[in-house]
Short mmCIF file of C-alpha atoms and ligand atoms in Angstrom, two decimals:
data_model
loop_
_atom_site.label_atom_id
_atom_site.label_comp_id
_atom_site.label_asym_id
_atom_site.label_seq_id
_atom_site.Cartn_x
_atom_site.Cartn_y
_atom_site.Cartn_z
CA MET M 429 0.00 0.00 0.00
CA ILE M 430 1.30 3.43 -1.03
CA ILE M 431 0.83 6.11 1.63
CA ASP M 432 0.63 9.36 -0.30
CA LEU M 433 1.36 12.35 1.93
CA ARG M 434 2.61 14.70 -0.82
CA SER M 435 -0.42 16.99 -0.68
CA ASP M 436 -4.14 17.14 0.07
CA THR M 437 -4.53 17.86 -3.66
CA VAL M 438 -4.21 14.09 -4.29
CA THR M 439 -7.65 13.41 -2.76
CA ARG M 440 -10.03 11.83 -5.25
CA PRO M 441 -13.75 12.62 -5.43
CA THR M 442 -15.94 10.61 -3.05
CA PRO M 443 -18.56 8.18 -4.45
CA GLU M 444 -21.22 10.77 -3.51
CA MET M 445 -19.36 13.39 -5.55
CA ARG M 446 -19.09 11.08 -8.56
CA GLN M 447 -22.83 10.41 -8.39
CA ALA M 448 -23.53 14.15 -8.11
CA MET M 449 -21.35 14.73 -11.20
CA TYR M 450 -23.38 12.17 -13.10
CA ASP M 451 -26.69 13.67 -11.99
CA ALA M 452 -25.72 17.36 -12.33
CA GLU M 453 -28.06 19.65 -14.20
CA VAL M 454 -25.93 21.61 -16.63
CA GLY M 455 -26.02 24.48 -19.13
CA ASP M 456 -23.56 26.84 -20.80
CA ASP M 457 -21.94 28.75 -17.96
CA VAL M 458 -20.37 31.37 -20.25
CA TYR M 459 -24.00 32.33 -21.02
CA GLY M 460 -24.68 32.17 -17.26
CA GLU M 461 -26.98 29.20 -17.88
CA ASP M 462 -25.48 26.45 -15.74
CA PRO M 463 -27.82 26.06 -12.74
CA THR M 464 -25.36 23.97 -10.73
CA VAL M 465 -22.54 26.50 -11.12
CA ARG M 466 -24.95 29.25 -10.07
CA GLU M 467 -26.00 27.26 -7.03
CA LEU M 468 -22.36 26.68 -6.07
CA GLU M 469 -21.50 30.36 -6.48
CA GLU M 470 -24.49 31.43 -4.38
CA LYS M 471 -23.73 28.90 -1.66
CA ALA M 472 -20.05 29.89 -1.57
CA ALA M 473 -20.91 33.59 -1.33
CA GLU M 474 -23.26 32.80 1.57
CA ILE M 475 -20.68 30.70 3.45
CA LEU M 476 -17.98 33.33 2.96
CA GLY M 477 -20.32 36.23 3.80
CA LYS M 478 -19.67 38.00 0.50
CA GLU M 479 -22.11 39.47 -2.05
CA ALA M 480 -20.99 37.27 -4.91
CA ALA M 481 -18.67 34.44 -5.90
CA LEU M 482 -17.10 33.02 -9.04
CA PHE M 483 -16.18 29.40 -9.80
CA VAL M 484 -12.62 29.29 -11.15
CA THR M 485 -10.51 26.40 -12.39
CA SER M 486 -7.79 26.47 -9.72
CA GLY M 487 -6.37 28.28 -6.73
CA THR M 488 -3.79 29.94 -8.93
CA GLN M 489 -6.45 31.17 -11.34
CA GLY M 490 -8.50 32.51 -8.44
CA ASN M 491 -5.55 34.37 -6.92
CA GLN M 492 -4.38 35.77 -10.23
CA THR M 493 -7.89 36.80 -11.29
CA ALA M 494 -8.00 38.75 -8.01
CA VAL M 495 -4.61 40.39 -8.67
CA LEU M 496 -5.71 41.35 -12.19
CA THR M 497 -9.02 42.73 -10.95
CA HIS M 498 -7.53 44.79 -8.09
CA CYS M 499 -4.40 46.08 -9.85
CA ARG M 500 -3.17 47.79 -13.03
CA PRO M 501 0.26 47.32 -14.68
CA GLY M 502 2.95 49.17 -12.73
CA ASP M 503 1.11 48.78 -9.42
CA GLU M 504 2.69 47.15 -6.39
CA MET M 505 1.28 44.49 -4.10
CA ILE M 506 2.42 43.77 -0.55
CA LEU M 507 2.63 40.14 0.49
CA GLU M 508 4.44 37.82 2.85
CA GLY M 509 7.87 36.68 1.60
CA GLU M 510 7.01 32.97 1.57
CA SER M 511 3.46 33.28 0.30
CA HIS M 512 2.18 30.97 -2.44
CA ILE M 513 1.38 33.90 -4.74
CA PHE M 514 5.02 35.01 -4.50
CA LEU M 515 6.77 31.63 -4.49
CA TYR M 516 4.66 29.18 -6.42
CA GLU M 517 2.56 30.88 -9.10
CA GLY M 518 5.19 31.09 -11.79
CA GLY M 519 5.67 34.84 -11.42
CA ALA M 520 2.11 35.30 -12.69
CA ALA M 521 1.59 38.65 -10.95
CA ALA M 522 4.48 40.02 -13.02
CA ALA M 523 3.82 38.03 -16.19
CA LEU M 524 0.07 38.60 -16.41
CA ALA M 525 -0.83 41.65 -14.33
CA GLY M 526 2.44 43.61 -14.70
CA VAL M 527 2.42 43.96 -10.92
CA GLN M 528 5.54 44.43 -8.82
CA THR M 529 5.68 42.45 -5.58
CA ARG M 530 6.89 43.89 -2.31
CA THR M 531 7.53 41.13 0.18
CA ILE M 532 7.56 41.37 3.95
CA PRO M 533 9.16 38.67 6.11
CA GLY M 534 6.60 37.02 8.36
CA GLN M 535 6.73 35.03 11.59
CA ASN M 536 5.07 31.69 10.81
CA GLY M 537 3.44 33.44 7.88
CA ILE M 538 2.14 36.26 10.06
CA MET M 539 3.01 39.79 8.92
CA ASP M 540 3.44 42.51 11.52
CA PRO M 541 0.78 45.15 10.77
CA SER M 542 3.35 47.91 11.39
CA ASP M 543 5.59 46.38 8.67
CA VAL M 544 2.60 46.44 6.31
CA ARG M 545 1.96 50.08 7.22
CA LYS M 546 5.60 50.98 6.49
CA ALA M 547 5.50 49.21 3.12
CA ILE M 548 2.47 51.13 1.85
CA ARG M 549 3.70 53.79 -0.56
CA GLY M 550 3.03 57.45 -0.08
CA ARG M 551 2.14 59.63 -3.03
CA ASP M 552 5.25 60.42 -5.02
CA ILE M 553 5.86 60.60 -8.74
CA HIS M 554 8.70 58.08 -8.31
CA TYR M 555 6.67 55.40 -6.57
CA PRO M 556 4.39 52.67 -7.80
CA ARG M 557 0.87 52.71 -6.38
CA THR M 558 0.26 50.20 -3.57
CA ALA M 559 -2.81 48.55 -5.05
CA LEU M 560 -3.16 45.39 -3.00
CA ILE M 561 -2.19 43.55 0.17
CA ALA M 562 -2.33 39.75 0.00
CA LEU M 563 -2.66 37.40 2.98
CA GLU M 564 -2.58 33.58 3.11
CA ASN M 565 -4.50 31.46 5.62
CA THR M 566 -3.54 28.76 6.41
CA HIS M 567 0.01 29.58 5.42
CA ASN M 568 1.40 26.73 3.37
CA LYS M 569 5.15 27.39 3.56
CA ALA M 570 4.94 28.08 7.29
CA GLY M 571 3.59 24.53 7.68
CA GLY M 572 -0.16 25.10 7.62
CA ARG M 573 -0.04 27.72 10.36
CA VAL M 574 -3.22 29.65 11.08
CA ILE M 575 -3.08 33.43 10.73
CA PRO M 576 -4.97 34.63 13.82
CA LEU M 577 -8.16 36.60 13.23
CA GLU M 578 -6.80 39.49 15.35
CA ASN M 579 -3.76 39.82 13.07
CA MET M 580 -5.98 39.93 10.00
CA GLN M 581 -8.19 42.54 11.66
CA ALA M 582 -5.16 44.68 12.52
CA ILE M 583 -3.93 44.53 8.92
CA GLN M 584 -7.45 45.37 7.74
CA GLN M 585 -7.34 48.48 9.93
CA VAL M 586 -4.04 49.57 8.35
CA ALA M 587 -5.36 48.84 4.85
CA ARG M 588 -8.52 50.83 5.46
CA GLU M 589 -6.58 53.84 6.69
CA HIS M 590 -4.73 53.86 3.37
CA GLY M 591 -7.58 52.77 1.11
CA VAL M 592 -5.76 49.62 -0.04
CA PRO M 593 -7.82 46.46 -0.71
CA ILE M 594 -6.84 43.05 0.72
CA HIS M 595 -6.98 39.68 -1.03
CA LEU M 596 -6.90 36.46 0.98
CA ASP M 597 -5.38 33.31 -0.50
CA GLY M 598 -7.58 30.96 1.48
CA ALA M 599 -6.64 27.80 -0.40
CA ARG M 600 -6.95 26.09 3.01
CA LEU M 601 -9.19 28.63 4.76
CA PHE M 602 -11.54 25.89 5.97
CA ASN M 603 -8.62 24.19 7.73
CA ALA M 604 -7.87 27.50 9.44
CA ALA M 605 -11.52 27.94 10.39
CA VAL M 606 -11.79 24.44 11.90
CA ALA M 607 -8.49 24.74 13.78
CA ALA M 608 -9.18 28.21 15.16
CA GLY M 609 -12.90 27.74 15.81
CA VAL M 610 -13.55 30.86 13.74
CA SER M 611 -16.07 30.90 10.89
CA PRO M 612 -14.74 31.24 7.33
CA ALA M 613 -16.98 34.31 7.01
CA ALA M 614 -15.28 35.97 10.01
CA PHE M 615 -11.88 35.56 8.34
CA ALA M 616 -13.32 36.69 5.00
CA ALA M 617 -14.83 39.78 6.64
CA CYS M 618 -11.27 41.10 7.07
CA VAL M 619 -10.65 41.17 3.33
CA ASP M 620 -12.10 42.48 0.07
CA SER M 621 -11.64 39.27 -1.91
CA VAL M 622 -11.00 35.68 -0.94
CA GLN M 623 -10.03 32.54 -2.84
CA VAL M 624 -10.82 29.11 -1.40
CA CYS M 625 -9.86 25.75 -2.94
CA LEU M 626 -12.43 22.99 -3.32
CA SER M 627 -9.85 20.50 -4.58
CA LYS M 628 -7.53 20.21 -1.59
CA GLY M 629 -8.70 18.88 1.78
CA LEU M 630 -12.32 19.17 0.65
CA SER M 631 -11.71 16.46 -2.00
CA ALA M 632 -13.45 17.94 -5.05
CA PRO M 633 -11.73 16.96 -8.31
CA ALA M 634 -11.10 20.55 -9.46
CA GLY M 635 -11.93 24.17 -8.85
CA SER M 636 -11.76 27.10 -6.52
CA ILE M 637 -14.04 29.93 -5.50
CA LEU M 638 -13.22 33.63 -5.70
CA ALA M 639 -15.60 35.76 -3.62
CA GLY M 640 -16.03 39.49 -3.05
CA SER M 641 -18.44 42.36 -3.69
CA ALA M 642 -20.88 42.07 -6.59
CA ALA M 643 -18.97 44.76 -8.54
CA PHE M 644 -15.63 43.00 -7.92
CA ILE M 645 -16.97 39.64 -9.10
CA GLU M 646 -18.52 41.20 -12.22
CA GLU M 647 -15.08 42.52 -13.18
CA ALA M 648 -13.37 39.28 -12.12
CA ARG M 649 -15.70 37.35 -14.46
CA VAL M 650 -14.23 39.33 -17.37
CA TRP M 651 -10.69 38.50 -16.26
CA ARG M 652 -11.54 34.82 -15.82
CA LYS M 653 -12.79 34.75 -19.42
CA ARG M 654 -9.63 36.49 -20.63
CA LEU M 655 -7.58 33.86 -18.83
CA GLY M 656 -9.47 31.10 -20.64
CA GLY M 657 -11.39 30.15 -17.52
CA GLY M 658 -14.87 30.44 -19.01
CA LEU M 659 -16.14 26.87 -18.84
CA ARG M 660 -19.26 25.59 -20.55
CA GLN M 661 -21.19 22.68 -18.90
CA ALA M 662 -19.18 23.20 -15.72
CA GLY M 663 -22.01 21.92 -13.53
CA VAL M 664 -20.30 18.52 -13.60
CA LEU M 665 -17.46 20.15 -11.64
CA ALA M 666 -19.65 22.45 -9.55
CA ALA M 667 -21.72 19.53 -8.24
CA PRO M 668 -18.83 17.91 -6.34
CA GLY M 669 -17.77 21.43 -5.35
CA LEU M 670 -21.11 21.90 -3.60
CA ILE M 671 -20.59 18.67 -1.67
CA ALA M 672 -17.06 19.83 -0.81
CA LEU M 673 -18.34 23.09 0.66
CA THR M 674 -21.33 21.74 2.51
CA ARG M 675 -20.29 18.27 3.68
CA MET M 676 -16.51 17.96 3.73
CA VAL M 677 -15.53 20.73 6.14
CA GLU M 678 -16.68 19.04 9.33
CA ARG M 679 -14.26 16.11 8.90
CA LEU M 680 -11.13 18.28 8.50
CA HIS M 681 -10.33 17.95 12.21
CA GLU M 682 -9.51 14.28 11.52
CA ASP M 683 -6.73 15.41 9.17
CA HIS M 684 -5.46 17.79 11.84
CA ASP M 685 -5.46 15.03 14.48
CA ASN M 686 -3.58 12.73 12.09
CA ALA M 687 -1.03 15.45 11.32
CA LEU M 688 -0.36 15.93 15.02
CA LEU M 689 0.05 12.18 15.51
CA LEU M 690 2.46 12.01 12.56
CA ALA M 691 4.41 14.96 13.93
CA ARG M 692 4.83 13.24 17.30
CA LEU M 693 5.81 9.89 15.78
CA LEU M 694 8.34 11.45 13.38
CA ASN M 695 9.81 13.59 16.14
CA ASP M 696 10.49 10.42 18.14
CA ILE M 697 12.60 8.94 15.33
CA PRO M 698 16.35 9.60 15.83
CA GLY M 699 17.67 12.06 13.22
CA LEU M 700 14.23 13.60 12.57
CA SER M 701 12.89 16.72 14.17
CA VAL M 702 9.44 18.29 14.02
CA ASP M 703 8.18 21.41 15.78
CA VAL M 704 5.17 19.54 17.15
CA GLU M 705 3.71 22.68 18.75
CA GLY M 706 3.71 24.32 15.33
CA VAL M 707 1.45 21.68 13.78
CA GLU M 708 -1.93 23.43 13.79
CA THR M 709 -3.67 21.94 10.76
CA ASN M 710 -2.88 19.23 8.17
CA ILE M 711 0.74 20.04 7.27
CA VAL M 712 3.84 18.61 8.97
CA LEU M 713 7.30 19.98 8.23
CA CYS M 714 10.01 17.50 9.16
CA ASP M 715 13.66 18.48 9.51
CA ILE M 716 15.70 15.55 8.22
CA SER M 717 19.14 17.18 8.46
CA GLY M 718 20.06 14.98 11.46
CA THR M 719 19.95 11.91 9.20
CA GLY M 720 22.79 13.21 7.01
CA LEU M 721 20.66 12.44 3.95
CA SER M 722 19.77 14.90 1.20
CA ASN M 723 16.10 15.60 0.51
CA GLU M 724 16.36 13.62 -2.74
CA ALA M 725 17.92 10.59 -1.04
CA PHE M 726 15.40 10.66 1.81
CA ILE M 727 12.45 10.96 -0.55
CA ALA M 728 13.82 8.19 -2.77
CA ARG M 729 14.20 5.86 0.23
CA MET M 730 10.70 6.66 1.45
CA LYS M 731 9.35 5.95 -2.02
CA VAL M 732 10.90 2.49 -2.02
CA ALA M 733 9.16 1.95 1.35
CA GLY M 734 5.85 3.14 -0.16
CA VAL M 735 5.65 6.53 1.55
CA LEU M 736 5.35 9.66 -0.59
CA ALA M 737 6.13 13.18 0.65
CA GLY M 738 7.54 16.33 -0.93
CA PRO M 739 10.72 18.39 -0.58
CA PHE M 740 10.01 21.83 0.81
CA ASP M 741 13.26 23.47 1.74
CA ASP M 742 16.83 22.42 2.28
CA GLY M 743 16.58 19.55 4.78
CA ILE M 744 12.83 19.98 5.18
CA ILE M 745 10.25 17.48 3.95
CA ARG M 746 6.53 18.30 3.87
CA PHE M 747 3.87 15.72 4.79
CA VAL M 748 0.20 16.59 4.26
CA THR M 749 -2.68 14.60 5.73
CA HIS M 750 -6.04 14.30 3.98
CA ARG M 751 -9.26 12.30 3.67
CA GLU M 752 -7.60 9.24 2.14
CA ILE M 753 -5.14 8.88 5.01
CA THR M 754 -6.30 6.96 8.08
CA THR M 755 -4.76 6.93 11.55
CA SER M 756 -3.41 3.42 10.97
CA MET M 757 -1.76 4.61 7.75
CA ILE M 758 -0.05 7.36 9.77
CA ARG M 759 1.34 4.77 12.20
CA GLU M 760 2.37 2.56 9.29
CA ALA M 761 4.12 5.48 7.53
CA ALA M 762 6.06 6.35 10.70
CA ASP M 763 7.05 2.67 11.15
CA ARG M 764 8.29 2.46 7.58
CA ILE M 765 10.30 5.68 7.91
CA SER M 766 11.79 4.53 11.19
CA GLY M 767 12.69 1.22 9.52
CA LEU M 768 14.41 2.80 6.55
CA LEU M 769 16.56 4.96 8.82
CA ALA M 770 17.51 2.00 11.00
CA VAL M 771 19.25 0.15 8.11
N1 TLP P 1006 -0.45 24.44 -3.28
C1 TLP P 1006 0.12 23.19 -3.74
C2 TLP P 1006 1.47 23.45 -4.41
O1 TLP P 1006 1.36 24.45 -5.36
C3 TLP P 1006 2.54 23.83 -3.44
C4 TLP P 1006 0.27 22.26 -2.56
O2 TLP P 1006 0.46 21.06 -2.82
O3 TLP P 1006 0.18 22.72 -1.41
N2 TLP P 1006 -2.51 28.93 -2.54
C5 TLP P 1006 -1.98 28.05 -1.67
C6 TLP P 1006 -1.73 28.46 -0.26
C7 TLP P 1006 -1.66 26.75 -2.09
O4 TLP P 1006 -1.12 25.90 -1.22
C8 TLP P 1006 -1.92 26.38 -3.43
C9 TLP P 1006 -1.54 25.01 -3.96
C10 TLP P 1006 -2.48 27.34 -4.29
C11 TLP P 1006 -2.75 28.61 -3.80
C12 TLP P 1006 -2.73 27.06 -5.76
O5 TLP P 1006 -3.76 26.17 -5.96
P1 TLP P 1006 -3.86 25.35 -7.35
O6 TLP P 1006 -2.85 24.25 -7.25
O7 TLP P 1006 -5.27 24.88 -7.36
O8 TLP P 1006 -3.57 26.30 -8.45
#
């Protein structure tokens, strides 16, 4: 048995989702005629406490549609130095929106509101316009850490004082909500636009939601079309998305419990070290430098033992728990890793 802990993106649709795909009522969504997509967008807007929502193909498309809608070429956006938009979206903000990024170092993904304040540009003919602040919750590169609501509120205060909108990359916002006991809408209330992924821990086969004001979403719909994201009978993808939003959130705590268990078990293995306290959701960052192995060698050995995980940083391997990983699989994975280091 392969134990795949590379990402929660590997989750396959549930039988209920596959049935819903088969049964979905569909129409041409570019004409606004797909009833299932409309239902998903309305439900998502309601859950996130926003006026409107848009079904997009991926998290990256949702984030970049937001950047394009908020900014103009030559503008600057402020974001955390290890954020997904900065690190892992192929330079799309520069390539597509012509937007310059201004990064701020965070603590576990958390930006200090006073650093954000200092980074906002004053009016000067030499300066770009600060057009956007982007946040990420949970923060992937920080190991699935939750950005506390109070921090988001403090940044919102700074942004309001300067009239700068905020976008939230909430690819794993539901994980943050479950872990913090805060509603997704409360987090989303701190920002002008929010992107949430349906295809990660929530197990839908594809798609994300971008939500915001009605005027913002109207403009975002134009950008989505320009990006080639206007889908036709997309109800077949919206149907599992609806199940993801309405029925898959309540089980996320199981993934968090499994991540904590994995963190403890790995930390007990000589040569491995995990900041167990820092495991708040479904991501575990494991420092393997004590083994003397390179990331590539460690990953290759794990693969032979049937455990898959991903390289994240020098000497750091990322493990992500999800719906298809049971508690016994976590114990089995830790046993196999312990075994491969013992030889
Ligand atoms: N993250 C993927 C990889 O790209 C790293 C993963 O396996 O974690 N925002 C955040 C915070 C993300 O973690 C991701 C995907 C995205 C955006 C992009 O979503 P997709 O892959 O749907 O474009």
